[in-house]
Coordinates of C-alpha atoms in Angstrom, one line a residue:
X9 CA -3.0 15.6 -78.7
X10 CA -1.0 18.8 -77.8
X11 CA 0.2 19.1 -73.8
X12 CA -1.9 22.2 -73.8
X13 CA -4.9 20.3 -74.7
X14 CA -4.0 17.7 -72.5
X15 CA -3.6 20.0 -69.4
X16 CA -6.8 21.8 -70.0
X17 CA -8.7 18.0 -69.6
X18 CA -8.2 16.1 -73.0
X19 CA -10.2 17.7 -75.3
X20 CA -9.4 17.9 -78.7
X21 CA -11.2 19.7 -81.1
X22 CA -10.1 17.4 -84.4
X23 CA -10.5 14.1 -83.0
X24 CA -12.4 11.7 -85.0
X25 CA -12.1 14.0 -87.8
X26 CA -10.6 12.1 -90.9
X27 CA -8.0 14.4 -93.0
X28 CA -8.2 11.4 -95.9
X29 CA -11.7 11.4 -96.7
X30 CA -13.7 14.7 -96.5
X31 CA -16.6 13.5 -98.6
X32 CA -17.8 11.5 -95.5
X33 CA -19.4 12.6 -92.3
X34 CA -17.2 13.7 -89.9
X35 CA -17.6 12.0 -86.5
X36 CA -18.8 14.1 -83.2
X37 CA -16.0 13.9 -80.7
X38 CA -15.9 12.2 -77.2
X39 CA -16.5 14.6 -74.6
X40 CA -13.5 15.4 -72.7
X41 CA -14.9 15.2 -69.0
X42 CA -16.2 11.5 -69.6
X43 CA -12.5 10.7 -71.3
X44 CA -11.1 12.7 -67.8
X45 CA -12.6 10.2 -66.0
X46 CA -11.8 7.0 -67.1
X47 CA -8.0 8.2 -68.0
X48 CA -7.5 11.0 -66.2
X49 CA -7.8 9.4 -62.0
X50 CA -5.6 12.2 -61.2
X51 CA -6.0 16.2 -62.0
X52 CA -2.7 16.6 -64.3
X53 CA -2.5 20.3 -62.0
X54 CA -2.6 18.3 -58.6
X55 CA 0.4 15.9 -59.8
X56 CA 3.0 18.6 -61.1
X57 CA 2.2 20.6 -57.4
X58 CA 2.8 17.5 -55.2
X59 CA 6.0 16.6 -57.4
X60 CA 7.4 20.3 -56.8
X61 CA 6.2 20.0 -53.2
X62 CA 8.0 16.4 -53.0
X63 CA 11.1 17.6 -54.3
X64 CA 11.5 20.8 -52.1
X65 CA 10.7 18.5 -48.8
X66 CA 13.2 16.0 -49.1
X67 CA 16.2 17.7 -47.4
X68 CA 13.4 18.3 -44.7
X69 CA 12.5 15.2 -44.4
X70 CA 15.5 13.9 -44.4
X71 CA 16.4 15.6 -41.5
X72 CA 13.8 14.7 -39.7
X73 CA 14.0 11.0 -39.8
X74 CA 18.0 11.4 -38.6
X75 CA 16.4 13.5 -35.8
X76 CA 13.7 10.4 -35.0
X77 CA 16.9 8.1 -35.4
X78 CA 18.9 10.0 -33.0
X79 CA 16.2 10.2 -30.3
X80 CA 15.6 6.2 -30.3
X81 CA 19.4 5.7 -29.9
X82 CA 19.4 8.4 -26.8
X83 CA 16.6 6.4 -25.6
X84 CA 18.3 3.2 -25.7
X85 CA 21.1 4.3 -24.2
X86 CA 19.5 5.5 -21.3
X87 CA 16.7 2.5 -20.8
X88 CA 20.4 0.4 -20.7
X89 CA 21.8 2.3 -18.3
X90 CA 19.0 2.4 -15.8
X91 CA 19.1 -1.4 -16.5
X92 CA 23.1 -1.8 -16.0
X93 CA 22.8 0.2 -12.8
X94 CA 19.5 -1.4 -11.3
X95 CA 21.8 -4.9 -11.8
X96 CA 24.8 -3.4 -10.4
X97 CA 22.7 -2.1 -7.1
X98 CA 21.0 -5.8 -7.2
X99 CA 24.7 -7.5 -6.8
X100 CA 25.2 -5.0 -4.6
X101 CA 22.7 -5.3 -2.3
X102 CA 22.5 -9.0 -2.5
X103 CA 25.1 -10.1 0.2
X104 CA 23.5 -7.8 3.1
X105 CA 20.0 -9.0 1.8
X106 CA 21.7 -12.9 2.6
X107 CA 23.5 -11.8 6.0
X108 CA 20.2 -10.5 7.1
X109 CA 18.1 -13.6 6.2
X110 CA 20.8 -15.4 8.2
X111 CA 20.7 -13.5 10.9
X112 CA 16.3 -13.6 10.9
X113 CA 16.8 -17.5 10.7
X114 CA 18.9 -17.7 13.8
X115 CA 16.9 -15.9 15.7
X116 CA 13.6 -17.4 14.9
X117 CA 15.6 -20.7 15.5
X118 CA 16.8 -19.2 19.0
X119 CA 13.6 -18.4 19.8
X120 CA 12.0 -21.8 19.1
X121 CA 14.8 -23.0 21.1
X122 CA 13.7 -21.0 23.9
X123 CA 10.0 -21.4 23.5
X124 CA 10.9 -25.4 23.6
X125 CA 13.0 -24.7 26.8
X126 CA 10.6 -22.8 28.7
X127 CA 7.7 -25.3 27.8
X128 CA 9.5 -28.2 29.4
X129 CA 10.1 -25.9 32.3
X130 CA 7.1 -25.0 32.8
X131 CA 5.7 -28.3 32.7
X132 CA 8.1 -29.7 35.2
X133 CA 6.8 -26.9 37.8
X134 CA 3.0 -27.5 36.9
X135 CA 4.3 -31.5 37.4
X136 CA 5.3 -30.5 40.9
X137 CA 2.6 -27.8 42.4
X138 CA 0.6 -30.8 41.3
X139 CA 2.1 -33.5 43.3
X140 CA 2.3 -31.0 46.3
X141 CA -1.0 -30.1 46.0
X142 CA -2.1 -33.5 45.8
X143 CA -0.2 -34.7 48.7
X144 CA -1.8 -31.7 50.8
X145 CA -5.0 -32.4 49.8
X146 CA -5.4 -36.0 50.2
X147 CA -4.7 -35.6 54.2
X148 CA -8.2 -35.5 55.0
X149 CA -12.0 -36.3 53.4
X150 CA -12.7 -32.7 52.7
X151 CA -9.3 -32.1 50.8
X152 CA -9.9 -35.6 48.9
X153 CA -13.7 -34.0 47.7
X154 CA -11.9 -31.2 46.7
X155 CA -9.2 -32.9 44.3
X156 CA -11.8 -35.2 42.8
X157 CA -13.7 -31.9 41.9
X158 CA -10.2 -30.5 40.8
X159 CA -9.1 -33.3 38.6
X160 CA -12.9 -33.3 36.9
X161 CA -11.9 -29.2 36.2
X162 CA -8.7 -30.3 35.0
X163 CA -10.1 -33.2 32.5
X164 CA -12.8 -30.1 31.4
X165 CA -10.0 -27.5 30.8
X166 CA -7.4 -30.1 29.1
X167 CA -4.8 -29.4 31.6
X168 CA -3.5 -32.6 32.5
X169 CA -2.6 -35.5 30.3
X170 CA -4.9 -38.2 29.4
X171 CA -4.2 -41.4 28.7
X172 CA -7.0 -44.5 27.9
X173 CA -9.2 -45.9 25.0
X174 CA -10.8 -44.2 22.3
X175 CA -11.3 -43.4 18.3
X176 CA -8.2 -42.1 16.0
X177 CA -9.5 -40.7 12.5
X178 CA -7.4 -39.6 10.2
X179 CA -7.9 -37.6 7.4
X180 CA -5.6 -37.5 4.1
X181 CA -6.0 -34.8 1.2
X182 CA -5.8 -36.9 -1.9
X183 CA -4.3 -34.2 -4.2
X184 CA -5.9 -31.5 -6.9
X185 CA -9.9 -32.2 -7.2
X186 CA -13.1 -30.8 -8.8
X187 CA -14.6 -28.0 -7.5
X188 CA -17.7 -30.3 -6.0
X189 CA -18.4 -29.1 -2.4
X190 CA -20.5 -25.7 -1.3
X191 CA -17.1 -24.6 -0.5
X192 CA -15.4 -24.5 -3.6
X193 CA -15.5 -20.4 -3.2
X194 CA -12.8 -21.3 -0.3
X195 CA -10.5 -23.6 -2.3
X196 CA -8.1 -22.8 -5.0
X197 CA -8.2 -24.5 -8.5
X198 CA -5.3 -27.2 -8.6
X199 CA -4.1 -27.1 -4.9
X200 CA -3.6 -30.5 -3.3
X201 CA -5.8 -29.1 0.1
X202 CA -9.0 -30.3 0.3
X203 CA -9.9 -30.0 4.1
X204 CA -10.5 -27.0 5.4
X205 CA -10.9 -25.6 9.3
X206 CA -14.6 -25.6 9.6
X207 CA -14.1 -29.6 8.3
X208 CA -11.7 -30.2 11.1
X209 CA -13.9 -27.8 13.5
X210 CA -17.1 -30.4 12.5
X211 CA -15.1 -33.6 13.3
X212 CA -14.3 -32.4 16.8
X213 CA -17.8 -31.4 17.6
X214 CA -19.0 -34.6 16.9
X215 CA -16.5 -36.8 19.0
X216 CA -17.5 -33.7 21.9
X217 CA -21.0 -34.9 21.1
X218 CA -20.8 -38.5 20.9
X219 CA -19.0 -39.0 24.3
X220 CA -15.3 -37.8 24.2
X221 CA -13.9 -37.1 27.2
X222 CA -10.6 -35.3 25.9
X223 CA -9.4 -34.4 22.4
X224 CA -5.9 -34.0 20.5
X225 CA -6.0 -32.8 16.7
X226 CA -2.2 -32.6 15.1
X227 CA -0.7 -33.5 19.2
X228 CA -2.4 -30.3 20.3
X229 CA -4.6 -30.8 23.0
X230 CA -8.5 -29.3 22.3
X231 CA -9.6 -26.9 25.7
X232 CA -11.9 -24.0 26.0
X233 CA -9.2 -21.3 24.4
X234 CA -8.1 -23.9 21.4
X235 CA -8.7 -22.3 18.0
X236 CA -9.3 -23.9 14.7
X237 CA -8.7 -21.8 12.2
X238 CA -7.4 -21.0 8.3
X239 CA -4.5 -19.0 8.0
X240 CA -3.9 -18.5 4.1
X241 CA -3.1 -22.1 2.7
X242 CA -2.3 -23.7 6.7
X243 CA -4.6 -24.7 9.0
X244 CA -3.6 -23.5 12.9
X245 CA -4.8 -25.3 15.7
X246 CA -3.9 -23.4 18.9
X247 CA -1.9 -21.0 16.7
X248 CA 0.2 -24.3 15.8
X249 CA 0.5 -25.4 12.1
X250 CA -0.7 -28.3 10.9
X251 CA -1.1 -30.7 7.3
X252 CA -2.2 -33.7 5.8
X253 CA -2.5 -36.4 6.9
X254 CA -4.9 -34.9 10.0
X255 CA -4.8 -37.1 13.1
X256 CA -7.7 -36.7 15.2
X257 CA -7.5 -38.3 18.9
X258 CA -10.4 -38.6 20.7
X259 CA -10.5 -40.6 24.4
X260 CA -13.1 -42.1 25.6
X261 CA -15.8 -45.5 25.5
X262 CA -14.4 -46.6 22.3
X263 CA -17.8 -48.8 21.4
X264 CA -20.4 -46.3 22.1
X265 CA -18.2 -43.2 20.5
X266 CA -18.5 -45.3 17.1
X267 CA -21.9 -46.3 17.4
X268 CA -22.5 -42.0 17.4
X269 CA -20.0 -40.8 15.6
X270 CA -20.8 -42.8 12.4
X271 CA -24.1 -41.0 12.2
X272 CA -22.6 -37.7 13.2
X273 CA -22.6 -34.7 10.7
X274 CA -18.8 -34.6 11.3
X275 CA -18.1 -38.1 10.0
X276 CA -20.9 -37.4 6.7
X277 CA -19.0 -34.3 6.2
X278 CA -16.1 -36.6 5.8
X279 CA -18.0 -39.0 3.8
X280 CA -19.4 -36.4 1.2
X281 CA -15.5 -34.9 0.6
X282 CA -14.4 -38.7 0.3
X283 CA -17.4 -39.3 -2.7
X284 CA -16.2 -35.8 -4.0
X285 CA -12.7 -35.2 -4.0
X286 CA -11.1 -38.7 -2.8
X287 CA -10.6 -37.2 0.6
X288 CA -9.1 -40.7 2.9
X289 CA -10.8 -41.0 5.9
X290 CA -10.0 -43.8 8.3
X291 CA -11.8 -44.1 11.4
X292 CA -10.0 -46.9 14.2
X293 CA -10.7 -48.2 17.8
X294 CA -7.3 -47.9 19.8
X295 CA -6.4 -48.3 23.1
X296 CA -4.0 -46.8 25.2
X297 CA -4.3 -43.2 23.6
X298 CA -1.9 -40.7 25.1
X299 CA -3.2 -36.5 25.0
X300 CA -0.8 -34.5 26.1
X301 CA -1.7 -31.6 28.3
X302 CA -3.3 -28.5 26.7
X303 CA -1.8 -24.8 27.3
X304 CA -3.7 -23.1 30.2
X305 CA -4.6 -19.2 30.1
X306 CA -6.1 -17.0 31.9
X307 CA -9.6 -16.7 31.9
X308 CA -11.2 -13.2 32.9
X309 CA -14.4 -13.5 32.2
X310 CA -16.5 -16.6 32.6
X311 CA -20.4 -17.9 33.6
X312 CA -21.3 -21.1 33.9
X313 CA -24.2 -22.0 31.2
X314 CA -26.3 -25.2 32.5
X315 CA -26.5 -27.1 35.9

């Protein structure tokens, strides 16, 4: 077949003709669009025009993938410098950052210092308007009515020490537990605390109600301005941080506290985290508790409620 032929789709006017034997039929020749099509996946005219296209683009193209090269390697260069000086400012800035943690950690340590100092202090003078008072008061029948009522408002507002019988419980977070509880909203996959404030909060309403006379959770003493509260991961009792294990003090008739207390919602609170979660509770009669003396603000507002 001639190139013309083949450029203008295949046909071929002589094909199947035989030159050798004219006495027999000649044959009728295979249409050229059906011979295009299964030979022929690409118009012969489209192939020669993206093959002078190709060859006319190269230099272009060249060109333009040493441009794209050039731009990643300014790009590279500048991502490491922005990296070589962010590490340089780092190193930089790391003594000063050091020097002023040091200097934030002496004076929070100062200040602890101070806040211990002034505690003792203070408690020395409230040791000694005490005994004055006392020794004024217990001149005559009236003044001896009138520190009995005293030291009944002291034992209410927790600001004397106690010491005398009553219940310890403690309360241990056994490590990371299933999610079990109605609180599980509150806790955190995998953390080792268990026992929240509102726990803690239960326990000591329930020695209040079953006869306690004065109550210590963590060494703080419990008063009317003592807060129980979550603070992140820590649990705060008068703004004082506390952990596990949880020691729980609670002064009082030791016998008749129990008997209460092991019915109380506080101590089946206890009992339900222990099923769930392994919490440890231990509940002990002890004698000879000591509570130290709760911090005393002032109060502004106040009404008594009941007789």
């Amino acid at each position: 077949m001639a190139d013309a032929d083949r450029l203008l789709g295949g046909y071929d006017p002589n094909a199947g003709r035989s030159a050798h034997a004219a006495a027999r039929p000649q044959l009728i020749p295979v249409p050229s669009l059906l011979r295009a099509l299964l030979s022929e996946h690409l118009d012969p005219g489209y192939a020669a025009a993206a093959a002078r296209r190709g060859g006319a683009d190269a230099p272009r193209r060249g060109r333009e993938r040493a441009f794209g090269w050039l731009w990643e390697a300014l790009a590279a260069l500048l991502i490491a410098a922005v990296f070589a000086a962010a590490v340089a400012q780092a190193r930089s800035v790391a003594p000063g950052v050091r020097d002023a943690q040091q200097l934030l950690l002496q004076s929070v340590r100062s200040s602890e210092s101070t806040a211990a100092r002034l505690g003792k202090e203070r408690s020395a003078l409230t040791a000694r308007v005490d005994d004055v008072q006392r020794r004024a008061l217990a001149e005559n029948a009236e003044g001896r009515r009138l520190l009995t009522r005293l030291d009944a408002l002291s034992l209410a507002a927790a600001s004397t020490a106690v010491i005398g019988p009553g219940l310890t419980v403690t309360v241990t977070d056994p490590g990371a537990g299933p999610n079990l509880s109605d609180v599980s909203k509150q806790r955190v996959n995998g953390s080792r605390q268990i026992i929240l404030d509102r726990d803690l909060q239960l326990v000591v309403n329930s020695l209040w109600a079953s006869g306690a006379e004065a109550i210590s959770v963590g060494g703080v003493r419990i008063g009317p301005n003592v807060t129980i509260r979550q603070a992140g991961g820590a649990i705060l009792v008068d703004n004082t941080p506390t952990s596990s294990p949880y020691q729980i003090l609670a002064v009082g008739p030791p016998h008749g506290m129990r008997d209460v207390f092991d019915s109380s919602p506080g101590l089946q609170r206890l009992r339900l985290l222990e099923a769930s979660y392994g919490v440890v509770v231990a509940v002990d009669v002890a004698d000879g508790l000591s509570l130290p003396a709760g911090s005393i603000r002032d109060v502004k507002f106040a009404k008594q409620i009941g007789p």
